[in-house]
Short mmCIF file of C-alpha atoms in Angstrom, two decimals:
data_model
loop_
_atom_site.label_atom_id
_atom_site.label_comp_id
_atom_site.label_asym_id
_atom_site.label_seq_id
_atom_site.Cartn_x
_atom_site.Cartn_y
_atom_site.Cartn_z
CA UNK A 116 -77.37 54.23 21.75
CA UNK A 117 -80.69 54.87 23.45
CA UNK A 118 -80.91 53.76 27.05
CA UNK A 119 -83.84 53.63 29.48
CA UNK A 120 -84.85 56.62 31.59
CA UNK A 121 -84.04 55.48 35.13
CA UNK A 122 -83.73 56.75 38.68
CA UNK A 123 -80.13 57.74 38.00
CA UNK A 124 -81.39 60.29 35.44
CA UNK A 125 -83.58 61.94 38.05
CA UNK A 126 -80.50 62.07 40.26
CA UNK A 127 -78.49 63.76 37.50
CA UNK A 128 -81.30 66.25 36.95
CA UNK A 129 -81.29 67.06 40.66
CA UNK A 130 -77.52 67.54 40.53
CA UNK A 131 -77.96 69.90 37.57
CA UNK A 132 -80.56 71.85 39.53
CA UNK A 133 -77.65 72.90 41.78
CA UNK A 134 -76.23 74.89 38.86
CA UNK A 135 -79.62 76.49 38.31
CA UNK A 136 -79.53 77.61 41.95
CA UNK A 137 -75.86 78.63 41.72
CA UNK A 138 -76.50 80.78 38.63
CA UNK A 139 -79.58 82.28 40.33
CA UNK A 140 -77.50 83.13 43.39
CA UNK A 141 -74.72 84.75 41.32
CA UNK A 142 -77.24 86.67 39.23
CA UNK A 143 -79.06 87.79 42.36
CA UNK A 144 -75.86 89.12 43.94
CA UNK A 145 -74.70 90.79 40.72
CA UNK A 146 -78.20 92.01 39.91
CA UNK A 147 -78.59 93.28 43.46
CA UNK A 148 -75.49 95.45 43.09
CA UNK A 149 -76.72 96.83 39.75
CA UNK A 150 -80.20 97.17 41.24
CA UNK A 151 -79.06 99.25 44.22
CA UNK A 152 -77.21 101.63 41.92
CA UNK A 153 -80.21 101.89 39.55
CA UNK A 154 -82.71 102.45 42.37
CA UNK A 155 -80.56 105.19 43.90
CA UNK A 156 -80.05 106.82 40.51
CA UNK A 157 -83.80 106.79 39.94
CA UNK A 158 -84.55 108.64 43.21
CA UNK A 159 -81.53 110.95 43.15
CA UNK A 160 -82.18 114.70 43.13
CA UNK A 161 -79.88 115.00 40.08
CA UNK A 162 -81.89 114.84 36.82
CA UNK A 163 -79.25 113.35 34.44
CA UNK A 164 -78.71 110.46 36.86
CA UNK A 165 -82.46 109.81 37.00
CA UNK A 166 -82.67 109.84 33.20
CA UNK A 167 -79.69 107.49 32.88
CA UNK A 168 -81.23 105.05 35.35
CA UNK A 169 -84.55 105.15 33.50
CA UNK A 170 -82.82 104.59 30.15
CA UNK A 171 -80.98 101.55 31.51
CA UNK A 172 -84.21 100.04 32.79
CA UNK A 173 -86.10 100.69 29.55
CA UNK A 174 -83.38 99.28 27.32
CA UNK A 175 -82.83 96.15 29.43
CA UNK A 176 -86.55 95.47 29.76
CA UNK A 177 -87.19 96.11 26.07
CA UNK A 178 -84.91 93.35 24.79
CA UNK A 179 -85.52 89.62 25.28
CA UNK A 180 -83.27 87.85 27.75
CA UNK A 181 -82.16 85.56 24.90
CA UNK A 182 -80.91 88.66 23.08
CA UNK A 183 -78.86 89.76 26.08
CA UNK A 184 -77.41 86.28 26.52
CA UNK A 185 -76.18 86.15 22.93
CA UNK A 186 -75.01 89.77 22.87
CA UNK A 187 -72.89 89.16 25.96
CA UNK A 188 -71.79 85.68 24.88
CA UNK A 189 -70.51 86.97 21.53
CA UNK A 190 -69.78 90.55 22.59
CA UNK A 191 -67.59 89.94 25.64
CA UNK A 192 -64.87 88.14 23.65
CA UNK A 193 -64.74 91.14 21.29
CA UNK A 194 -64.46 93.50 24.23
CA UNK A 195 -62.03 91.39 26.26
CA UNK A 196 -60.11 89.87 23.37
CA UNK A 197 -60.41 86.37 24.85
CA UNK A 198 -63.04 83.67 24.68
CA UNK A 199 -65.24 83.71 27.79
CA UNK A 200 -66.85 80.63 29.32
CA UNK A 201 -70.63 80.29 29.38
CA UNK A 202 -70.39 80.73 33.19
CA UNK A 203 -68.90 84.20 32.83
CA UNK A 204 -71.20 85.24 30.00
CA UNK A 205 -74.32 83.93 31.75
CA UNK A 206 -73.44 85.49 35.11
CA UNK A 207 -72.79 88.89 33.57
CA UNK A 208 -75.85 88.78 31.30
CA UNK A 209 -78.18 87.67 34.11
CA UNK A 210 -76.77 90.24 36.55
CA UNK A 211 -77.22 92.98 33.99
CA UNK A 212 -80.78 91.78 33.35
CA UNK A 213 -81.76 91.27 36.98
CA UNK A 214 -80.30 94.67 37.87
CA UNK A 215 -82.95 96.46 35.83
CA UNK A 216 -85.85 94.55 37.39
CA UNK A 217 -84.53 94.73 40.95
CA UNK A 218 -83.74 98.41 40.41
CA UNK A 219 -87.35 99.08 39.40
CA UNK A 220 -88.75 97.05 42.32
CA UNK A 221 -86.53 98.80 44.84
CA UNK A 222 -87.17 102.24 43.37
CA UNK A 223 -90.88 101.60 43.89
CA UNK A 224 -90.20 100.66 47.51
CA UNK A 225 -88.12 103.77 48.12
CA UNK A 226 -90.86 105.90 46.61
CA UNK A 227 -93.53 104.13 48.67
CA UNK A 228 -92.11 105.89 51.73
CA UNK A 229 -94.06 109.15 52.20
CA UNK A 230 -92.30 112.34 51.13
CA UNK A 231 -92.79 113.76 54.62
CA UNK A 232 -90.26 111.23 55.89
CA UNK A 233 -87.61 112.77 53.62
CA UNK A 234 -88.68 116.23 54.74
CA UNK A 235 -88.54 115.25 58.39
CA UNK A 236 -85.00 114.01 57.80
CA UNK A 237 -84.10 117.26 56.06
CA UNK A 238 -85.64 119.25 58.92
CA UNK A 239 -83.34 117.39 61.30
CA UNK A 240 -80.40 118.59 59.20
CA UNK A 241 -79.64 115.27 57.50
CA UNK A 242 -78.17 115.28 53.98
CA UNK A 243 -79.52 113.16 51.09
CA UNK A 244 -77.28 110.20 51.93
CA UNK A 245 -78.09 110.36 55.64
CA UNK A 246 -81.83 110.62 55.00
CA UNK A 247 -81.60 107.52 52.82
CA UNK A 248 -79.51 105.56 55.28
CA UNK A 249 -81.23 106.39 58.54
CA UNK A 250 -84.82 107.18 57.53
CA UNK A 251 -85.85 105.82 54.15
CA UNK A 252 -83.96 102.56 53.59
CA UNK A 253 -84.81 100.94 56.95
CA UNK A 254 -88.51 101.43 56.19
CA UNK A 255 -88.24 100.56 52.49
CA UNK A 256 -86.50 97.22 53.13
CA UNK A 257 -89.61 95.86 54.83
CA UNK A 258 -91.73 96.77 51.82
CA UNK A 259 -89.10 95.39 49.43
CA UNK A 260 -88.81 91.84 50.72
CA UNK A 261 -92.01 90.26 49.29
CA UNK A 262 -91.58 91.52 45.69
CA UNK A 263 -87.86 90.68 45.81
CA UNK A 264 -88.64 87.08 46.76
CA UNK A 265 -91.21 87.09 43.96
CA UNK A 266 -88.56 88.22 41.49
CA UNK A 267 -86.29 85.41 42.68
CA UNK A 268 -88.88 83.00 41.23
CA UNK A 269 -88.65 84.82 37.88
CA UNK A 270 -84.88 84.56 38.04
CA UNK A 271 -84.87 80.81 38.74
CA UNK A 272 -87.19 80.27 35.78
CA UNK A 273 -85.18 82.57 33.53
CA UNK A 274 -81.89 80.81 34.19
CA UNK A 275 -83.39 78.02 32.03
CA UNK A 276 -82.45 80.21 29.05
CA UNK A 277 -78.78 79.89 30.04
CA UNK A 278 -79.06 76.51 28.30
CA UNK A 279 -78.97 78.21 24.89
CA UNK A 280 -75.37 79.37 25.34
CA UNK A 281 -74.36 75.92 26.58
CA UNK A 282 -74.61 76.57 30.30
CA UNK A 283 -75.40 73.16 31.79
CA UNK A 284 -78.17 73.74 34.31
CA UNK A 285 -81.45 71.92 34.81
CA UNK A 286 -82.99 72.60 31.37
CA UNK A 287 -79.78 71.81 29.46
CA UNK A 288 -79.35 68.62 31.49
CA UNK A 289 -82.94 67.79 30.54
CA UNK A 290 -82.06 68.22 26.85
CA UNK A 291 -79.00 65.99 27.27
CA UNK A 292 -80.99 63.34 29.13
CA UNK A 293 -83.63 63.45 26.43
CA UNK A 294 -81.00 62.97 23.75
CA UNK A 295 -79.74 59.85 25.55
CA UNK A 296 -83.05 58.25 26.54
CA UNK A 297 -85.48 59.71 24.02
CA UNK A 298 -88.27 59.93 26.58
CA UNK A 299 -89.10 63.64 26.11
CA UNK A 300 -92.40 63.60 27.97
CA UNK A 301 -91.00 61.90 31.08
CA UNK A 302 -87.81 63.96 31.05
CA UNK A 303 -89.47 67.36 30.70
CA UNK A 304 -92.18 66.52 33.24
CA UNK A 305 -89.37 65.67 35.67
CA UNK A 306 -87.58 68.93 34.80
CA UNK A 307 -90.79 70.93 35.25
CA UNK A 308 -91.46 69.21 38.59
CA UNK A 309 -88.01 70.14 39.88
CA UNK A 310 -88.51 73.78 38.83
CA UNK A 311 -91.90 73.75 40.52
CA UNK A 312 -90.37 72.35 43.71
CA UNK A 313 -87.87 75.21 43.74
CA UNK A 314 -90.26 78.01 42.77
CA UNK A 315 -93.55 77.18 44.46
CA UNK A 316 -92.29 77.49 48.07
CA UNK A 317 -90.78 80.88 47.22
CA UNK A 318 -94.04 82.03 45.59
CA UNK A 319 -95.93 81.02 48.71
CA UNK A 320 -93.36 82.72 50.95
CA UNK A 321 -93.59 85.92 48.94
CA UNK A 322 -97.38 85.85 49.22
CA UNK A 323 -97.31 85.21 52.96
CA UNK A 324 -94.81 88.02 53.57
CA UNK A 325 -96.94 90.38 51.54
CA UNK A 326 -100.05 89.50 53.48
CA UNK A 327 -98.21 90.00 56.77
CA UNK A 328 -96.94 93.37 55.58
CA UNK A 329 -100.46 94.45 54.67
CA UNK A 330 -101.79 93.39 58.05
CA UNK A 331 -99.00 95.27 59.83
CA UNK A 332 -100.06 98.54 58.25
CA UNK B 605 -60.08 95.78 20.78
CA UNK B 606 -59.17 95.19 17.15
CA UNK B 607 -62.37 93.53 16.02
CA UNK B 608 -63.80 94.88 12.78
CA UNK B 609 -67.55 95.17 12.93
CA UNK B 610 -69.29 94.26 9.73
CA UNK B 611 -72.97 94.90 9.30
CA UNK B 612 -73.02 94.76 5.49
CA UNK B 613 -73.77 91.02 5.34
CA UNK B 614 -76.70 91.60 7.66
CA UNK B 615 -78.26 94.41 5.63
CA UNK B 616 -78.25 91.98 2.73
CA UNK B 617 -80.72 89.85 4.68
CA UNK B 618 -83.33 92.57 5.27
CA UNK B 619 -86.18 90.67 3.62
CA UNK B 620 -85.49 87.61 5.72
CA UNK B 621 -85.42 89.72 8.89
CA UNK B 622 -88.75 91.31 7.92
CA UNK B 623 -90.30 87.85 7.59
CA UNK B 624 -89.07 87.05 11.09
CA UNK B 625 -90.58 90.26 12.45
CA UNK B 626 -93.93 89.36 10.88
CA UNK B 627 -93.89 85.90 12.45
CA UNK B 628 -93.02 87.38 15.85
CA UNK B 629 -95.86 89.91 15.57
CA UNK B 630 -98.30 87.23 14.39
CA UNK B 631 -97.38 85.00 17.34
CA UNK B 632 -97.81 87.96 19.68
CA UNK B 633 -101.26 88.91 18.38
CA UNK B 634 -102.59 85.34 18.29
CA UNK B 635 -101.30 84.71 21.82
CA UNK B 636 -102.73 87.98 23.12
CA UNK B 637 -106.17 86.93 21.88
CA UNK B 638 -106.04 83.33 23.11
CA UNK B 639 -104.46 84.43 26.39
CA UNK B 640 -107.26 86.95 26.91
CA UNK B 641 -109.94 84.33 26.24
CA UNK B 642 -108.31 81.79 28.57
CA UNK B 643 -107.68 84.50 31.17
CA UNK B 644 -111.28 85.75 31.10
CA UNK B 645 -112.72 82.24 31.39
CA UNK B 646 -110.15 81.35 34.05
CA UNK B 647 -110.89 84.45 36.11
CA UNK B 648 -114.64 83.92 35.83
CA UNK B 649 -114.16 80.32 37.00
CA UNK B 650 -111.93 81.44 39.87
CA UNK B 651 -114.37 84.08 41.11
CA UNK B 652 -117.81 82.73 40.25
CA UNK B 653 -117.25 79.06 39.41
CA UNK B 654 -117.99 76.05 41.59
CA UNK B 655 -115.38 75.01 44.16
CA UNK B 656 -113.82 72.16 42.16
CA UNK B 657 -113.43 74.28 39.04
CA UNK B 658 -111.94 77.18 40.96
CA UNK B 659 -109.40 74.80 42.54
CA UNK B 660 -108.47 73.33 39.17
CA UNK B 661 -107.92 76.76 37.64
CA UNK B 662 -105.84 77.79 40.66
CA UNK B 663 -103.66 74.69 40.18
CA UNK B 664 -103.24 75.49 36.48
CA UNK B 665 -102.15 79.03 37.31
CA UNK B 666 -99.64 77.87 39.94
CA UNK B 667 -98.11 75.14 37.76
CA UNK B 668 -97.64 77.49 34.81
CA UNK B 669 -96.34 80.40 36.85
CA UNK B 670 -93.80 78.27 38.71
CA UNK B 671 -92.18 76.55 35.71
CA UNK B 672 -90.15 78.10 32.86
CA UNK B 673 -91.81 78.84 29.52
CA UNK B 674 -89.06 77.00 27.63
CA UNK B 675 -89.81 73.77 29.51
CA UNK B 676 -93.54 74.18 28.81
CA UNK B 677 -92.67 74.66 25.14
CA UNK B 678 -90.46 71.53 25.09
CA UNK B 679 -93.26 69.54 26.72
CA UNK B 680 -95.77 70.58 24.06
CA UNK B 681 -93.39 70.20 21.11
CA UNK B 682 -91.25 67.20 22.10
CA UNK B 683 -93.42 65.60 24.77
CA UNK B 684 -96.88 65.49 23.19
CA UNK B 685 -95.81 63.40 20.14
CA UNK B 686 -95.18 60.49 22.51
CA UNK B 687 -98.87 60.77 23.42
CA UNK B 688 -99.68 60.61 19.70
CA UNK B 689 -100.17 64.36 19.24
CA UNK B 690 -97.76 65.66 16.63
CA UNK B 691 -97.63 69.42 16.13
CA UNK B 692 -95.56 71.63 13.86
CA UNK B 693 -93.36 74.24 15.51
CA UNK B 694 -95.73 77.18 14.95
CA UNK B 695 -98.79 75.36 16.32
CA UNK B 696 -96.83 74.11 19.32
CA UNK B 697 -95.56 77.64 19.94
CA UNK B 698 -99.03 79.15 19.80
CA UNK B 699 -100.42 76.51 22.16
CA UNK B 700 -97.58 76.81 24.68
CA UNK B 701 -97.60 80.62 24.60
CA UNK B 702 -101.39 80.76 24.90
CA UNK B 703 -101.42 78.42 27.88
CA UNK B 704 -98.61 80.41 29.48
CA UNK B 705 -100.19 83.85 28.97
CA UNK B 706 -103.59 82.43 29.98
CA UNK B 707 -102.26 81.70 33.47
CA UNK B 708 -100.84 85.19 33.95
CA UNK B 709 -103.92 86.93 32.56
CA UNK B 710 -106.21 84.79 34.74
CA UNK B 711 -104.49 86.27 37.78
CA UNK B 712 -104.57 89.81 36.40
CA UNK B 713 -108.24 89.68 35.36
CA UNK B 714 -109.23 88.02 38.63
CA UNK B 715 -107.66 90.93 40.52
CA UNK B 716 -109.70 93.30 38.33
CA UNK B 717 -112.97 91.47 39.02
CA UNK B 718 -112.27 91.40 42.74
CA UNK B 719 -111.49 95.11 42.72
CA UNK B 720 -115.18 95.87 42.09
CA UNK B 721 -116.93 95.85 45.48
CA UNK B 722 -120.25 93.98 45.64
CA UNK B 723 -121.84 97.13 47.05
CA UNK B 724 -121.19 98.90 43.74
CA UNK B 725 -123.21 96.27 41.91
CA UNK B 726 -126.01 96.61 44.45
CA UNK B 727 -125.91 100.40 44.10
CA UNK B 728 -126.27 99.98 40.32
CA UNK B 729 -129.30 97.74 40.77
CA UNK B 730 -130.84 100.25 43.21
CA UNK B 731 -130.51 102.96 40.56
CA UNK B 732 -132.69 100.82 38.33
CA UNK B 733 -129.98 99.60 35.92
CA UNK B 734 -130.59 96.24 34.28
CA UNK B 735 -128.25 93.29 34.85
CA UNK B 736 -126.56 93.91 31.49
CA UNK B 737 -126.21 97.63 32.20
CA UNK B 738 -124.72 96.95 35.61
CA UNK B 739 -122.26 94.50 34.10
CA UNK B 740 -121.27 96.96 31.40
CA UNK B 741 -121.04 100.23 33.32
CA UNK B 742 -120.32 99.12 36.88
CA UNK B 743 -118.27 95.94 36.49
CA UNK B 744 -116.70 95.68 33.05
CA UNK B 745 -115.47 99.21 32.36
CA UNK B 746 -113.96 99.87 35.80
CA UNK B 747 -112.46 96.37 35.85
CA UNK B 748 -110.79 96.91 32.48
CA UNK B 749 -109.44 100.18 33.78
CA UNK B 750 -107.91 98.38 36.78
CA UNK B 751 -106.34 95.55 34.80
CA UNK B 752 -105.21 97.57 31.77
CA UNK B 753 -101.73 98.60 33.01
CA UNK B 754 -100.79 95.11 34.24
CA UNK B 755 -102.24 93.41 31.18
CA UNK B 756 -100.53 95.71 28.69
CA UNK B 757 -97.12 95.27 30.30
CA UNK B 758 -97.76 91.51 30.31
CA UNK B 759 -98.35 91.77 26.55
CA UNK B 760 -95.00 93.49 26.04
CA UNK B 761 -93.31 90.76 28.11
CA UNK B 762 -95.11 88.21 25.96
CA UNK B 763 -93.78 89.76 22.74
CA UNK B 764 -90.24 89.57 24.10
CA UNK B 765 -90.90 86.07 25.43
CA UNK B 766 -91.95 84.77 22.00
CA UNK B 767 -88.22 84.74 21.18
CA UNK B 768 -88.04 81.45 23.10
CA UNK B 769 -89.92 79.67 20.28
CA UNK B 770 -86.70 79.93 18.25
CA UNK B 771 -85.49 77.02 20.39
CA UNK B 772 -87.96 74.68 18.68
CA UNK B 773 -87.18 76.24 15.27
CA UNK B 774 -90.40 78.21 14.83
CA UNK B 775 -89.40 80.79 12.21
CA UNK B 776 -89.67 83.90 14.43
CA UNK B 777 -87.28 86.87 14.47
CA UNK B 778 -84.87 85.20 16.88
CA UNK B 779 -84.72 82.02 14.83
CA UNK B 780 -84.05 84.13 11.75
CA UNK B 781 -81.12 85.64 13.67
CA UNK B 782 -79.63 82.22 14.34
CA UNK B 783 -79.95 81.26 10.66
CA UNK B 784 -78.28 84.50 9.57
CA UNK B 785 -75.58 83.85 12.15
CA UNK B 786 -74.80 80.47 10.60
CA UNK B 787 -74.85 81.98 7.09
CA UNK B 788 -72.63 84.99 7.78
CA UNK B 789 -70.70 84.14 10.99
CA UNK B 790 -71.40 87.70 12.11
CA UNK B 791 -72.71 86.48 15.47
CA UNK B 792 -72.35 89.63 17.54
CA UNK B 793 -73.63 91.92 14.81
CA UNK B 794 -76.78 89.95 14.04
CA UNK B 795 -77.78 89.58 17.69
CA UNK B 796 -77.13 93.26 18.32
CA UNK B 797 -79.30 94.24 15.34
CA UNK B 798 -82.11 91.85 16.28
CA UNK B 799 -82.01 93.03 19.91
CA UNK B 800 -82.40 96.57 18.62
CA UNK B 801 -85.43 95.50 16.59
CA UNK B 802 -87.03 93.92 19.65
CA UNK B 803 -86.36 97.10 21.61
CA UNK B 804 -88.09 99.16 18.89
CA UNK B 805 -91.06 96.76 18.85
CA UNK B 806 -91.33 96.90 22.66
CA UNK B 807 -91.23 100.71 22.68
CA UNK B 808 -93.82 100.86 19.88
CA UNK B 809 -96.11 98.55 21.84
CA UNK B 810 -95.70 100.61 25.02
CA UNK B 811 -96.49 103.82 23.14
CA UNK B 812 -99.49 102.20 21.46
CA UNK B 813 -100.89 100.93 24.74
CA UNK B 814 -100.34 104.34 26.35
CA UNK B 815 -102.21 106.01 23.48
CA UNK B 816 -105.12 103.56 23.79
CA UNK B 817 -105.18 104.15 27.54
CA UNK B 818 -105.32 107.89 26.96
CA UNK B 819 -108.16 107.55 24.44
CA UNK B 820 -110.20 105.12 26.52
CA UNK B 821 -109.67 106.42 30.04
CA UNK B 822 -108.17 109.86 29.50
CA UNK B 823 -111.39 111.79 30.06
CA UNK B 824 -111.90 110.46 33.55
#
């Protein structure tokens, strides 16, 4: 039965937006862990590690996110021998995906620090790890914040693809609402507006932080 | 792990997969062209247009860049018919992708235009170059050089992003994968193979763009 699109539907969409944010948060934490490893591999003095990091980034960025979602959704049960929920599959796929992008962003930030800073650290007798920890990372973090916030916007938008493996977040809830009310235009405008409300402030924040960083230099 | 991989059923569908690849490539090329046109016009309006037009283009860019492509696609394909505009899946895909890429390329091209200092243009005029010559040698070529890396990686992202049109049943490579999945029940295998094809396409595009870059800008 087709019912009217009403205020309660907007409320349900807003509730579903929580799962968009929850998936974004999980993917950001998981992707952050992958990203740190990738960024460090990419600046390590050991060539095979650098090559491995670069290969990971190229492969992840060369395949559509939809591909990764399905490969993990159907591949994990083969690997684990049990059916996995769309939560598990989506979290792992998004972390894996975000790791490559965050790794690239953070590598760029590490490499933005002048080489002389590494050399100064070495001259003081610090090892590679100590140079990173005490000299490079504290400076790189400041550079890293604006693009990382910018990537968060990408991540929020990309979680919409979680809908295709049955993860009920904002876009999937929109599809379900549309199926019940058959008001596609109204429903998807509402969905788009909620995404915009989540993403636009972050875009602005990222821009402001970047401007401040440029002024500080 | 006692799963038996079976790719034989998938090799039997090679022709079908090839058709999907062609549709994906066609979507990519058409969108690259329309995105470039929209982006050039958008950037020109942002930089040189009157205030109201510049504001409108800025709003377009922000709205598109802060909402997911799949929702934009649903709006065009499912939403527009309620306004009396009925589109088939391919047309809707081309429109949604073009509008999406247009927003990103507007920003990229605008950055390129703004990278050319006004003093350069004045210097060109002082050297006795005509308006057209200044535009060609002082503005256009250096601007293209500035925007080329960002634009070409945006094109690769676009090619990968076209996979989303499978969700409105446009017959692209990813949609072909879902049909083969329902025919053969080899879900992991087909998505692994198709992902590999996308990876090959992405690498080919990157190599192609690098070669063009070398030919066009290598001497300088």
